[in-house]
Amino acid sequence: MRVLLIASSAREHAIADALSRSRHHPDIISVCTTANPGIRNLSVSQHVQSIMDFDSVLEIAKKSKPDFAFIGPDDPIGGGLADLLASIGIPSVAPKKTLARIEASKGFARNLLRKHGINASPLFRVYTSMERKDMINFIDHDLKGAFVVKYDALRGGKGVKVSGEHLSSVEEGIQYAKECIRECGSVVLEEKLTGIEFSLLSFVSGTQVVDMPAVQDHKRAYEGDTGPNTGGMGTYTDANHSLPFLSKEDIRQASAINRHVAEALQEECGEPYRGVLYGGFMAVVDGIRVIEYNARLGDPEALNILPLLSSDFVDICQAILQGALTEELVSFEPLATVCKYITPKSYPVSKEQQGQLVTFPEEPEQARIFYGDITQHPDGSLHLGGSRTAGIVGIAPTIAEAEHIAEELCHQVSGPVRFRSDIGTAALIQKRIETMRALRNANK
Ligand code: AMP
Ligand code: GLY
C-alpha cells in the first residue's frame, strides 16, 4: 500500500506517524514545503517543493501511483488539489474544492448554516461591495459596537480582526472591510461573541460522521493569552474526550452541528464530503456557537488527537473514501494530552533565529515530539526555521500529569526558543471553568 502525503507542518508528522502505525504499513511518499526530518524518517521518499505547484504534485502522484492521498494543509485543499488528483484516479482524504469552501470562504460557511437552519451563528452580514452606511448601521445598532471583520478567503489564519482587540474604532473596522473587499471581493461582518473556544473535529464520509476528542487551542503568542495571534501555541484534551469547562450538552450540541453541516454540504454541493471537518466553536452564555469551520485536521489539534488513536488510521482513511465509516472503526485511548509548541524566541514577530541550532531530549514513552519548521544538516544537527519548531505532547491519565510531562521536556530543549508554560496548567484550566460558570450563572 502507498499513501501520498501533502505536508507543511508538524500536523503531517503526526499524520505520517499515525499512518505508519497501521497494520497495512503503507509506504509514504511525502511532498513537503520544508525538509521536515520527522516526516522524512517515516517516508520512502520525500519531495521538498511548493505544495501549491499542482503540476509537479500530479507528476509525483502519476509516478508513485498511491492508493490514496492525504492532504494536510488548507491551501492545497482550498485550491482544489483533491479534484485534480481525482481526475487521475487518485482519491484524497480531503474535500474537493467546492466542499472546501466551508473553510476557504467564511461567507459561504455562514450562508450555508443559515440556509440549512443551523442556528449556531452570531448575527452576521456578508458584503461584496462597500456599503458604508449599512455597515456602520449594522455595527452600531444591531451589534452594539461589538463586532468582528473577516476576510472572506484563506489568509493563513490571520484574516480575522476583532473590535477592542485588533480594531480600536468602527472606522478602523470599516477600513479593514474595504481592504478585504478590494483584495478578495467579499467581507463578513459579525457579532463579537463572549465565551470560551474549543475545537471538535470529526472524520466525515458524506453523512457518516465520527467525532474525535474535543480540544482547546491557545492562539495567542504569550502567557495569559496575550500578544499577537499565532498558528496555535498549544492544546490539550481530557481523558473523557470532553473538556473540563464543557457540559455533556455542550459536546452534544457541537457534535450535532458537525453532523448537520456535513449533511448540508452534501445537499448544497451535490457530492459527499470526504475528509476531516473541523468545527471551531465557542461555548457562550446559552449554548454553543460556530466561530469557523476548517476542512482539515488542526495544527496543533492533530498532535493531541492522533497519538491517542488506538484503531487503525489507514482503515479509517479507506472507510472515509469508500463511504463505510462507522463509530466501531474509530477508537481513542481514554487518556489526556497536553501539547506545547516550541517556537523560535521571536516567533511570530520576526524570524531572527532562523538557521540557529536546536537540540531535543529523547522521547520518553508517555510523550511525542512532532517536528514542524525545522531542517536537519548532513551532520544530523537540527536548525530552526522561522515558524513553529516542534510540538511536544505529554500523554497521561490526567491533564495535570500530561502537562507536567510536556513542560519538563520543553525545558530540556536547548536553543533560542520559547514555549507557553501556562498551557494545560491547573491554574489556567480552573480559570476557564470559572469564566464559564460565571457567564452561565449570570444568565440564570
Ligand atoms: P477564525 O479564523 O474564524 O477562527 O478567527 C480567529 C479568531 O478570531 C478566533 O479564534 C476567535 O478568537 C476570534 N473570533 C472569530 N470570530 C469571532 C466572533 N464572532 N466573536 C468573537 N471572536 C471571534
Ligand atoms: N489550530 C488552529 C488551526 O489548525 O487552524
Short mmCIF file of C-alpha atoms and ligand atoms in Angstrom, two decimals:
data_model
loop_
_atom_site.label_atom_id
_atom_site.label_comp_id
_atom_site.label_asym_id
_atom_site.label_seq_id
_atom_site.Cartn_x
_atom_site.Cartn_y
_atom_site.Cartn_z
CA MET A 1 0.00 0.00 0.00
CA ARG A 2 1.16 3.53 -0.84
CA VAL A 3 -0.02 6.87 0.52
CA LEU A 4 0.82 10.30 -0.90
CA LEU A 5 1.09 12.81 1.97
CA ILE A 6 0.94 16.55 1.25
CA ALA A 7 2.62 18.30 4.17
CA SER A 8 3.59 21.69 5.56
CA SER A 9 3.99 21.31 9.31
CA ALA A 10 4.09 19.15 12.45
CA ARG A 11 0.48 18.17 11.81
CA GLU A 12 1.66 15.99 8.94
CA HIS A 13 4.43 14.48 11.09
CA ALA A 14 1.59 13.31 13.37
CA ILE A 15 -0.38 12.09 10.35
CA ALA A 16 2.65 10.18 8.98
CA ASP A 17 3.18 8.68 12.44
CA ALA A 18 -0.45 7.50 12.66
CA LEU A 19 -0.29 6.05 9.12
CA SER A 20 2.96 4.24 9.99
CA ARG A 21 1.37 2.53 12.99
CA SER A 22 -1.21 0.90 10.70
CA ARG A 23 -1.18 -2.86 10.18
CA HIS A 24 -1.03 -2.05 6.42
CA HIS A 25 2.43 -0.47 6.90
CA PRO A 26 1.95 1.92 3.97
CA ASP A 27 4.86 3.33 2.02
CA ILE A 28 4.56 7.09 2.49
CA ILE A 29 5.54 9.37 -0.38
CA SER A 30 5.65 12.87 1.05
CA VAL A 31 5.57 16.25 -0.64
CA CYS A 32 6.72 18.80 1.93
CA THR A 33 7.24 22.57 1.95
CA THR A 34 10.42 22.08 4.02
CA ALA A 35 12.74 19.11 4.53
CA ASN A 36 10.87 18.07 7.70
CA PRO A 37 13.13 15.38 9.25
CA GLY A 38 10.28 13.79 11.20
CA ILE A 39 8.28 13.17 8.03
CA ARG A 40 11.38 12.15 6.08
CA ASN A 41 12.19 9.40 8.59
CA LEU A 42 8.72 7.92 8.03
CA SER A 43 8.67 8.30 4.22
CA VAL A 44 10.07 6.07 1.47
CA SER A 45 10.62 9.28 -0.49
CA GLN A 46 10.32 12.97 0.41
CA HIS A 47 9.93 15.71 -2.22
CA VAL A 48 10.69 19.21 -0.93
CA GLN A 49 8.91 21.81 -3.04
CA SER A 50 5.93 24.13 -3.17
CA ILE A 51 2.77 22.15 -2.36
CA MET A 52 0.87 24.68 -4.50
CA ASP A 53 2.78 23.60 -7.62
CA PHE A 54 -0.05 21.24 -8.57
CA ASP A 55 1.53 20.21 -11.90
CA SER A 56 4.54 18.88 -10.06
CA VAL A 57 2.42 17.20 -7.35
CA LEU A 58 0.42 15.47 -10.09
CA GLU A 59 3.63 14.25 -11.74
CA ILE A 60 4.76 12.73 -8.44
CA ALA A 61 1.32 11.17 -7.99
CA LYS A 62 1.33 9.69 -11.50
CA LYS A 63 4.76 8.15 -10.95
CA SER A 64 4.17 6.84 -7.44
CA LYS A 65 0.58 5.59 -8.03
CA PRO A 66 -0.60 5.86 -4.41
CA ASP A 67 -3.73 4.06 -3.21
CA PHE A 68 -4.87 7.41 -1.84
CA ALA A 69 -3.60 10.88 -0.93
CA PHE A 70 -3.84 12.60 2.44
CA ILE A 71 -3.75 16.38 2.04
CA GLY A 72 -2.91 18.04 5.36
CA PRO A 73 -2.85 21.84 4.87
CA ASP A 74 -5.61 24.30 3.99
CA ASP A 75 -4.08 25.96 0.91
CA PRO A 76 -3.89 22.91 -1.40
CA ILE A 77 -7.28 21.71 -0.16
CA GLY A 78 -8.87 25.13 -0.78
CA GLY A 79 -7.10 25.32 -4.16
CA GLY A 80 -8.67 22.08 -5.39
CA LEU A 81 -5.81 19.55 -5.25
CA ALA A 82 -8.29 16.77 -4.36
CA ASP A 83 -10.18 17.46 -7.61
CA LEU A 84 -7.00 17.23 -9.70
CA LEU A 85 -5.88 14.01 -8.02
CA ALA A 86 -9.38 12.55 -8.55
CA SER A 87 -9.08 13.40 -12.27
CA ILE A 88 -6.13 10.97 -12.49
CA GLY A 89 -7.90 8.33 -10.42
CA ILE A 90 -6.39 9.04 -7.00
CA PRO A 91 -8.87 9.59 -4.16
CA SER A 92 -7.99 12.02 -1.37
CA VAL A 93 -8.76 12.15 2.31
CA ALA A 94 -9.62 15.83 1.89
CA PRO A 95 -12.68 17.51 0.41
CA LYS A 96 -12.97 18.72 -3.17
CA LYS A 97 -12.74 22.45 -3.84
CA THR A 98 -16.47 23.15 -3.85
CA LEU A 99 -16.87 21.43 -0.44
CA ALA A 100 -13.70 23.02 0.96
CA ARG A 101 -15.42 26.41 0.70
CA ILE A 102 -16.62 25.60 4.24
CA GLU A 103 -13.12 26.79 5.25
CA ALA A 104 -12.00 28.86 2.27
CA SER A 105 -14.99 31.21 2.37
CA LYS A 106 -16.34 32.41 5.70
CA GLY A 107 -19.30 33.95 3.85
CA PHE A 108 -20.14 30.59 2.24
CA ALA A 109 -19.93 28.89 5.65
CA ARG A 110 -22.24 31.42 7.35
CA ASN A 111 -24.75 31.36 4.49
CA LEU A 112 -24.74 27.54 4.40
CA LEU A 113 -25.59 27.37 8.10
CA ARG A 114 -28.36 29.94 7.68
CA LYS A 115 -29.84 28.28 4.59
CA HIS A 116 -29.95 24.87 6.29
CA GLY A 117 -31.47 26.13 9.53
CA ILE A 118 -28.39 25.50 11.67
CA ASN A 119 -28.94 28.19 14.27
CA ALA A 120 -25.43 28.43 15.65
CA SER A 121 -24.04 31.61 14.07
CA PRO A 122 -23.65 35.04 15.59
CA LEU A 123 -25.53 37.86 13.81
CA PHE A 124 -23.73 38.42 10.50
CA ARG A 125 -23.83 40.10 7.11
CA VAL A 126 -21.76 39.35 4.02
CA TYR A 127 -20.83 42.34 1.80
CA THR A 128 -19.43 42.16 -1.73
CA SER A 129 -19.26 45.94 -2.19
CA MET A 130 -18.65 48.90 0.13
CA GLU A 131 -21.97 49.76 1.70
CA ARG A 132 -20.54 52.10 4.25
CA LYS A 133 -23.81 53.40 5.67
CA ASP A 134 -25.35 49.95 6.03
CA MET A 135 -22.16 48.58 7.61
CA ILE A 136 -21.98 51.36 10.20
CA ASN A 137 -25.66 50.97 10.97
CA PHE A 138 -25.26 47.17 11.38
CA ILE A 139 -22.26 47.60 13.70
CA ASP A 140 -23.71 50.44 15.81
CA HIS A 141 -27.32 49.31 16.11
CA ASP A 142 -27.53 45.55 15.61
CA LEU A 143 -24.16 44.63 17.11
CA LYS A 144 -23.98 47.46 19.67
CA GLY A 145 -20.40 48.18 18.65
CA ALA A 146 -19.00 44.69 19.44
CA PHE A 147 -18.02 43.34 16.03
CA VAL A 148 -15.66 41.14 14.05
CA VAL A 149 -14.44 41.69 10.47
CA LYS A 150 -13.49 38.58 8.49
CA TYR A 151 -11.50 38.39 5.26
CA ASP A 152 -13.59 36.09 3.07
CA ALA A 153 -10.80 33.81 1.81
CA LEU A 154 -7.85 31.80 3.17
CA ARG A 155 -5.28 34.06 4.82
CA GLY A 156 -3.14 31.72 6.92
CA GLY A 157 -5.43 32.17 9.95
CA LYS A 158 -4.71 35.91 10.03
CA GLY A 159 -7.76 37.34 8.26
CA VAL A 160 -9.94 37.99 11.31
CA LYS A 161 -9.96 41.28 13.24
CA VAL A 162 -11.93 41.71 16.44
CA SER A 163 -13.16 45.04 17.86
CA GLY A 164 -11.47 46.02 21.11
CA GLU A 165 -8.54 43.70 20.26
CA HIS A 166 -7.28 44.40 16.73
CA LEU A 167 -9.67 47.21 15.86
CA SER A 168 -9.95 50.21 18.16
CA SER A 169 -12.80 52.02 16.37
CA VAL A 170 -15.68 51.42 13.97
CA GLU A 171 -13.78 53.43 11.37
CA GLU A 172 -10.79 51.06 11.60
CA GLY A 173 -13.22 48.16 11.07
CA ILE A 174 -14.71 49.86 8.02
CA GLN A 175 -11.26 50.48 6.57
CA TYR A 176 -10.34 46.80 7.08
CA ALA A 177 -13.64 45.73 5.48
CA LYS A 178 -12.75 47.91 2.50
CA GLU A 179 -9.32 46.23 2.24
CA CYS A 180 -10.98 42.78 2.36
CA ILE A 181 -13.43 43.63 -0.44
CA ARG A 182 -10.62 45.10 -2.55
CA GLU A 183 -8.40 42.05 -2.08
CA CYS A 184 -10.80 39.09 -2.13
CA GLY A 185 -14.12 40.56 -3.25
CA SER A 186 -16.07 39.97 -0.06
CA VAL A 187 -16.12 40.50 3.70
CA VAL A 188 -18.12 39.14 6.63
CA LEU A 189 -19.15 41.45 9.46
CA GLU A 190 -20.42 39.67 12.54
CA GLU A 191 -21.32 39.92 16.20
CA LYS A 192 -18.43 39.59 18.66
CA LEU A 193 -19.26 36.69 20.95
CA THR A 194 -18.13 36.23 24.54
CA GLY A 195 -17.26 32.77 25.79
CA ILE A 196 -14.64 30.04 25.60
CA GLU A 197 -13.39 28.50 22.38
CA PHE A 198 -12.82 24.83 21.68
CA SER A 199 -12.48 22.57 18.64
CA LEU A 200 -14.45 19.44 17.81
CA LEU A 201 -13.09 17.62 14.78
CA SER A 202 -14.91 14.79 13.02
CA PHE A 203 -13.98 12.20 10.42
CA VAL A 204 -16.56 12.59 7.66
CA SER A 205 -17.66 10.46 4.74
CA GLY A 206 -20.76 12.09 3.30
CA THR A 207 -23.32 11.90 6.08
CA GLN A 208 -21.28 9.42 8.16
CA VAL A 209 -19.67 11.47 10.91
CA VAL A 210 -17.45 10.21 13.74
CA ASP A 211 -16.10 12.67 16.32
CA MET A 212 -12.62 12.91 17.75
CA PRO A 213 -11.82 14.09 21.32
CA ALA A 214 -12.58 17.80 21.87
CA VAL A 215 -9.51 20.05 22.05
CA GLN A 216 -8.71 23.52 23.32
CA ASP A 217 -6.16 25.54 21.35
CA HIS A 218 -4.26 28.65 22.53
CA LYS A 219 -3.73 31.02 19.64
CA ARG A 220 -2.10 33.95 21.43
CA ALA A 221 1.68 34.10 21.41
CA TYR A 222 2.36 34.78 25.10
CA GLU A 223 1.33 33.52 28.55
CA GLY A 224 -2.05 34.57 29.89
CA ASP A 225 -3.44 34.66 26.34
CA THR A 226 -1.69 37.90 25.44
CA GLY A 227 0.18 39.09 22.36
CA PRO A 228 -0.39 38.52 18.66
CA ASN A 229 -2.28 35.55 17.20
CA THR A 230 -0.21 32.57 16.07
CA GLY A 231 -0.94 29.30 14.30
CA GLY A 232 -1.54 27.88 17.81
CA MET A 233 0.92 27.68 20.75
CA GLY A 234 -0.50 24.57 22.36
CA THR A 235 -3.53 22.45 23.05
CA TYR A 236 -4.97 19.94 25.49
CA THR A 237 -7.53 17.14 25.57
CA ASP A 238 -9.05 15.34 28.55
CA ALA A 239 -9.27 11.61 29.26
CA ASN A 240 -13.09 11.64 28.87
CA HIS A 241 -12.71 13.25 25.40
CA SER A 242 -14.64 16.34 26.56
CA LEU A 243 -13.10 19.44 28.21
CA PRO A 244 -13.30 20.47 31.88
CA PHE A 245 -15.34 23.63 31.18
CA LEU A 246 -17.91 21.94 28.91
CA SER A 247 -21.13 20.16 29.85
CA LYS A 248 -22.33 16.96 28.17
CA GLU A 249 -24.97 19.09 26.48
CA ASP A 250 -22.29 21.40 25.02
CA ILE A 251 -20.48 18.46 23.39
CA ARG A 252 -23.80 17.02 22.20
CA GLN A 253 -24.67 20.33 20.54
CA ALA A 254 -21.26 20.72 18.85
CA SER A 255 -21.43 17.12 17.64
CA ALA A 256 -24.95 17.65 16.24
CA ILE A 257 -23.79 20.81 14.45
CA ASN A 258 -20.90 18.93 12.76
CA ARG A 259 -23.38 16.26 11.58
CA HIS A 260 -25.80 18.84 10.31
CA VAL A 261 -23.02 20.71 8.47
CA ALA A 262 -21.81 17.51 6.74
CA GLU A 263 -25.38 16.88 5.55
CA ALA A 264 -25.83 20.49 4.45
CA LEU A 265 -22.57 20.36 2.48
CA GLN A 266 -23.65 17.21 0.65
CA GLU A 267 -27.02 18.71 -0.18
CA GLU A 268 -25.55 22.05 -1.25
CA CYS A 269 -22.64 20.70 -3.31
CA GLY A 270 -24.26 17.52 -4.67
CA GLU A 271 -21.39 15.28 -3.59
CA PRO A 272 -20.13 13.77 -0.34
CA TYR A 273 -17.53 15.45 1.85
CA ARG A 274 -14.68 13.03 2.48
CA GLY A 275 -12.07 14.07 4.99
CA VAL A 276 -11.90 15.86 8.31
CA LEU A 277 -14.40 18.52 9.30
CA TYR A 278 -13.07 20.81 11.99
CA GLY A 279 -15.67 22.77 13.94
CA GLY A 280 -14.27 25.83 15.73
CA PHE A 281 -16.82 26.56 18.45
CA MET A 282 -17.41 28.96 21.29
CA ALA A 283 -19.30 27.92 24.43
CA VAL A 284 -21.39 31.01 25.19
CA VAL A 285 -23.92 32.04 27.79
CA ASP A 286 -26.75 29.90 26.39
CA GLY A 287 -25.08 27.10 24.45
CA ILE A 288 -22.70 26.68 21.52
CA ARG A 289 -21.92 28.93 18.56
CA VAL A 290 -19.82 28.31 15.45
CA ILE A 291 -16.76 30.55 15.11
CA GLU A 292 -15.46 28.94 11.93
CA TYR A 293 -15.11 25.69 10.04
CA ASN A 294 -11.90 24.17 8.71
CA ALA A 295 -11.70 21.44 6.07
CA ARG A 296 -8.72 19.59 7.59
CA LEU A 297 -7.05 18.43 10.77
CA GLY A 298 -5.90 21.28 13.01
CA ASP A 299 -2.34 22.07 13.97
CA PRO A 300 -1.71 21.50 16.91
CA GLU A 301 -5.03 19.63 17.38
CA ALA A 302 -3.79 16.66 15.31
CA LEU A 303 -0.75 16.35 17.60
CA ASN A 304 -3.03 15.68 20.57
CA ILE A 305 -5.63 13.56 18.81
CA LEU A 306 -3.70 11.19 16.54
CA PRO A 307 -1.35 9.72 19.19
CA LEU A 308 -4.49 8.66 21.11
CA LEU A 309 -5.91 6.78 18.15
CA SER A 310 -5.97 3.12 19.13
CA SER A 311 -7.64 1.87 15.96
CA ASP A 312 -6.05 1.66 12.50
CA PHE A 313 -5.69 5.04 10.76
CA VAL A 314 -5.38 3.54 7.26
CA ASP A 315 -8.62 1.59 7.85
CA ILE A 316 -10.30 4.87 8.84
CA CYS A 317 -8.97 6.63 5.71
CA GLN A 318 -10.18 3.81 3.49
CA ALA A 319 -13.60 3.80 5.16
CA ILE A 320 -13.83 7.57 4.56
CA LEU A 321 -13.06 7.04 0.87
CA GLN A 322 -15.45 4.09 0.50
CA GLY A 323 -18.39 5.55 2.42
CA ALA A 324 -18.04 2.87 5.09
CA LEU A 325 -17.20 4.98 8.14
CA THR A 326 -18.61 3.68 11.44
CA GLU A 327 -18.16 4.50 15.13
CA GLU A 328 -16.69 1.00 15.66
CA LEU A 329 -13.77 1.78 13.35
CA VAL A 330 -12.62 4.74 15.43
CA SER A 331 -11.37 4.46 18.99
CA PHE A 332 -9.19 6.66 21.15
CA GLU A 333 -7.30 5.86 24.35
CA PRO A 334 -9.03 7.27 27.46
CA LEU A 335 -6.04 9.48 28.23
CA ALA A 336 -5.39 13.21 28.49
CA THR A 337 -2.82 15.07 26.38
CA VAL A 338 -1.08 18.43 26.60
CA CYS A 339 0.82 19.81 23.61
CA LYS A 340 3.20 22.75 23.95
CA TYR A 341 4.77 24.22 20.86
CA ILE A 342 8.45 25.08 20.91
CA THR A 343 8.94 28.15 18.71
CA PRO A 344 11.86 30.43 17.84
CA LYS A 345 12.17 33.16 20.51
CA SER A 346 10.89 35.94 18.26
CA TYR A 347 8.00 33.97 16.68
CA PRO A 348 5.60 35.24 15.31
CA VAL A 349 7.02 38.77 15.22
CA SER A 350 10.26 38.13 13.29
CA LYS A 351 12.48 35.33 12.05
CA GLU A 352 15.71 36.40 13.77
CA GLN A 353 16.65 32.93 14.99
CA GLN A 354 16.22 31.20 11.64
CA GLY A 355 19.10 28.76 10.96
CA GLN A 356 20.20 28.55 14.61
CA LEU A 357 20.89 25.23 16.29
CA VAL A 358 18.25 23.48 18.42
CA THR A 359 18.50 20.18 20.29
CA PHE A 360 15.79 17.97 21.73
CA PRO A 361 15.71 15.45 24.58
CA GLU A 362 14.99 11.76 23.94
CA GLU A 363 11.29 11.00 23.51
CA PRO A 364 10.06 9.11 26.61
CA GLU A 365 7.25 6.58 26.34
CA GLN A 366 4.47 8.92 27.53
CA ALA A 367 5.39 11.73 25.17
CA ARG A 368 5.66 12.54 21.49
CA ILE A 369 7.79 15.13 19.72
CA PHE A 370 6.48 16.21 16.32
CA TYR A 371 8.74 18.32 14.11
CA GLY A 372 7.45 21.41 12.36
CA ASP A 373 9.56 24.12 10.72
CA ILE A 374 12.96 22.58 11.29
CA THR A 375 15.75 21.39 8.99
CA GLN A 376 18.44 18.79 9.51
CA HIS A 377 22.01 19.33 8.31
CA PRO A 378 24.03 16.42 6.90
CA ASP A 379 25.80 16.08 10.27
CA GLY A 380 22.41 15.31 11.85
CA SER A 381 22.07 18.67 13.66
CA LEU A 382 18.66 20.38 13.73
CA HIS A 383 18.14 24.06 12.83
CA LEU A 384 15.26 26.46 13.38
CA GLY A 385 13.03 27.72 10.59
CA GLY A 386 11.01 30.91 11.08
CA SER A 387 7.74 29.27 12.12
CA ARG A 388 6.69 26.84 14.88
CA THR A 389 9.53 24.40 15.57
CA ALA A 390 8.07 21.29 17.22
CA GLY A 391 5.04 20.24 19.22
CA ILE A 392 5.84 18.36 22.43
CA VAL A 393 2.95 16.23 23.62
CA GLY A 394 2.60 14.72 27.10
CA ILE A 395 0.17 11.79 27.38
CA ALA A 396 -1.18 10.63 30.77
CA PRO A 397 -4.34 9.72 32.71
CA THR A 398 -4.90 13.36 33.76
CA ILE A 399 -4.32 16.77 32.17
CA ALA A 400 -2.12 17.72 35.14
CA GLU A 401 0.21 14.75 34.60
CA ALA A 402 0.29 15.28 30.83
CA GLU A 403 1.14 18.95 31.39
CA HIS A 404 3.99 18.03 33.71
CA ILE A 405 5.49 15.65 31.13
CA ALA A 406 5.27 18.20 28.29
CA GLU A 407 6.62 21.04 30.46
CA GLU A 408 9.63 19.01 31.66
CA LEU A 409 10.56 18.07 28.10
CA CYS A 410 10.15 21.67 26.85
CA HIS A 411 12.67 22.81 29.48
CA GLN A 412 15.15 20.27 28.09
CA VAL A 413 15.08 21.73 24.58
CA SER A 414 18.14 23.90 24.06
CA GLY A 415 18.46 26.75 21.61
CA PRO A 416 17.00 30.26 21.18
CA VAL A 417 13.43 29.04 21.66
CA ARG A 418 10.41 29.63 23.87
CA PHE A 419 7.08 27.98 24.73
CA ARG A 420 3.99 28.77 26.80
CA SER A 421 4.37 27.33 30.29
CA ASP A 422 0.77 28.09 31.19
CA ILE A 423 -0.93 25.80 28.66
CA GLY A 424 -2.65 22.88 30.38
CA THR A 425 -1.80 24.03 33.91
CA ALA A 426 -4.33 23.60 36.71
CA ALA A 427 -4.44 27.39 37.12
CA LEU A 428 -5.36 28.07 33.50
CA ILE A 429 -7.96 25.31 33.41
CA GLN A 430 -9.52 26.49 36.66
CA LYS A 431 -9.76 29.96 35.13
CA ARG A 432 -11.65 28.57 32.11
CA ILE A 433 -14.05 26.65 34.39
CA GLU A 434 -14.73 29.74 36.49
CA THR A 435 -15.20 32.00 33.48
CA MET A 436 -17.73 29.59 32.01
CA ARG A 437 -19.54 29.19 35.33
CA ALA A 438 -19.74 32.95 35.86
CA LEU A 439 -21.01 33.51 32.32
CA ARG A 440 -23.75 30.94 32.64
CA ASN A 441 -24.72 31.74 36.24
CA ALA A 442 -25.27 35.34 35.20
CA ASN A 443 -27.88 34.05 32.77
CA LYS A 444 -29.90 32.17 35.41
P1 AMP B 1 -11.16 32.33 12.80
O1 AMP B 1 -10.01 32.47 11.83
O2 AMP B 1 -12.50 32.48 12.20
O3 AMP B 1 -11.00 31.15 13.72
O4 AMP B 1 -10.98 33.56 13.80
C1 AMP B 1 -9.78 33.75 14.52
C2 AMP B 1 -10.11 34.09 15.93
O5 AMP B 1 -10.91 35.28 15.97
C3 AMP B 1 -10.96 33.04 16.63
O6 AMP B 1 -10.19 32.01 17.15
C4 AMP B 1 -11.62 33.87 17.70
O7 AMP B 1 -10.76 34.06 18.81
C5 AMP B 1 -11.83 35.20 17.03
N1 AMP B 1 -13.21 35.28 16.52
C6 AMP B 1 -13.66 34.93 15.30
N2 AMP B 1 -15.00 35.13 15.19
C7 AMP B 1 -15.40 35.64 16.37
C8 AMP B 1 -16.65 36.07 16.90
N3 AMP B 1 -17.77 36.06 16.16
N4 AMP B 1 -16.68 36.54 18.17
C9 AMP B 1 -15.56 36.59 18.94
N5 AMP B 1 -14.36 36.20 18.49
C10 AMP B 1 -14.26 35.73 17.23
N1 GLY B 2 -5.23 25.21 15.48
C1 GLY B 2 -5.86 26.03 14.52
C2 GLY B 2 -5.87 25.54 13.16
O1 GLY B 2 -5.34 24.50 12.82
O2 GLY B 2 -6.48 26.21 12.32
#
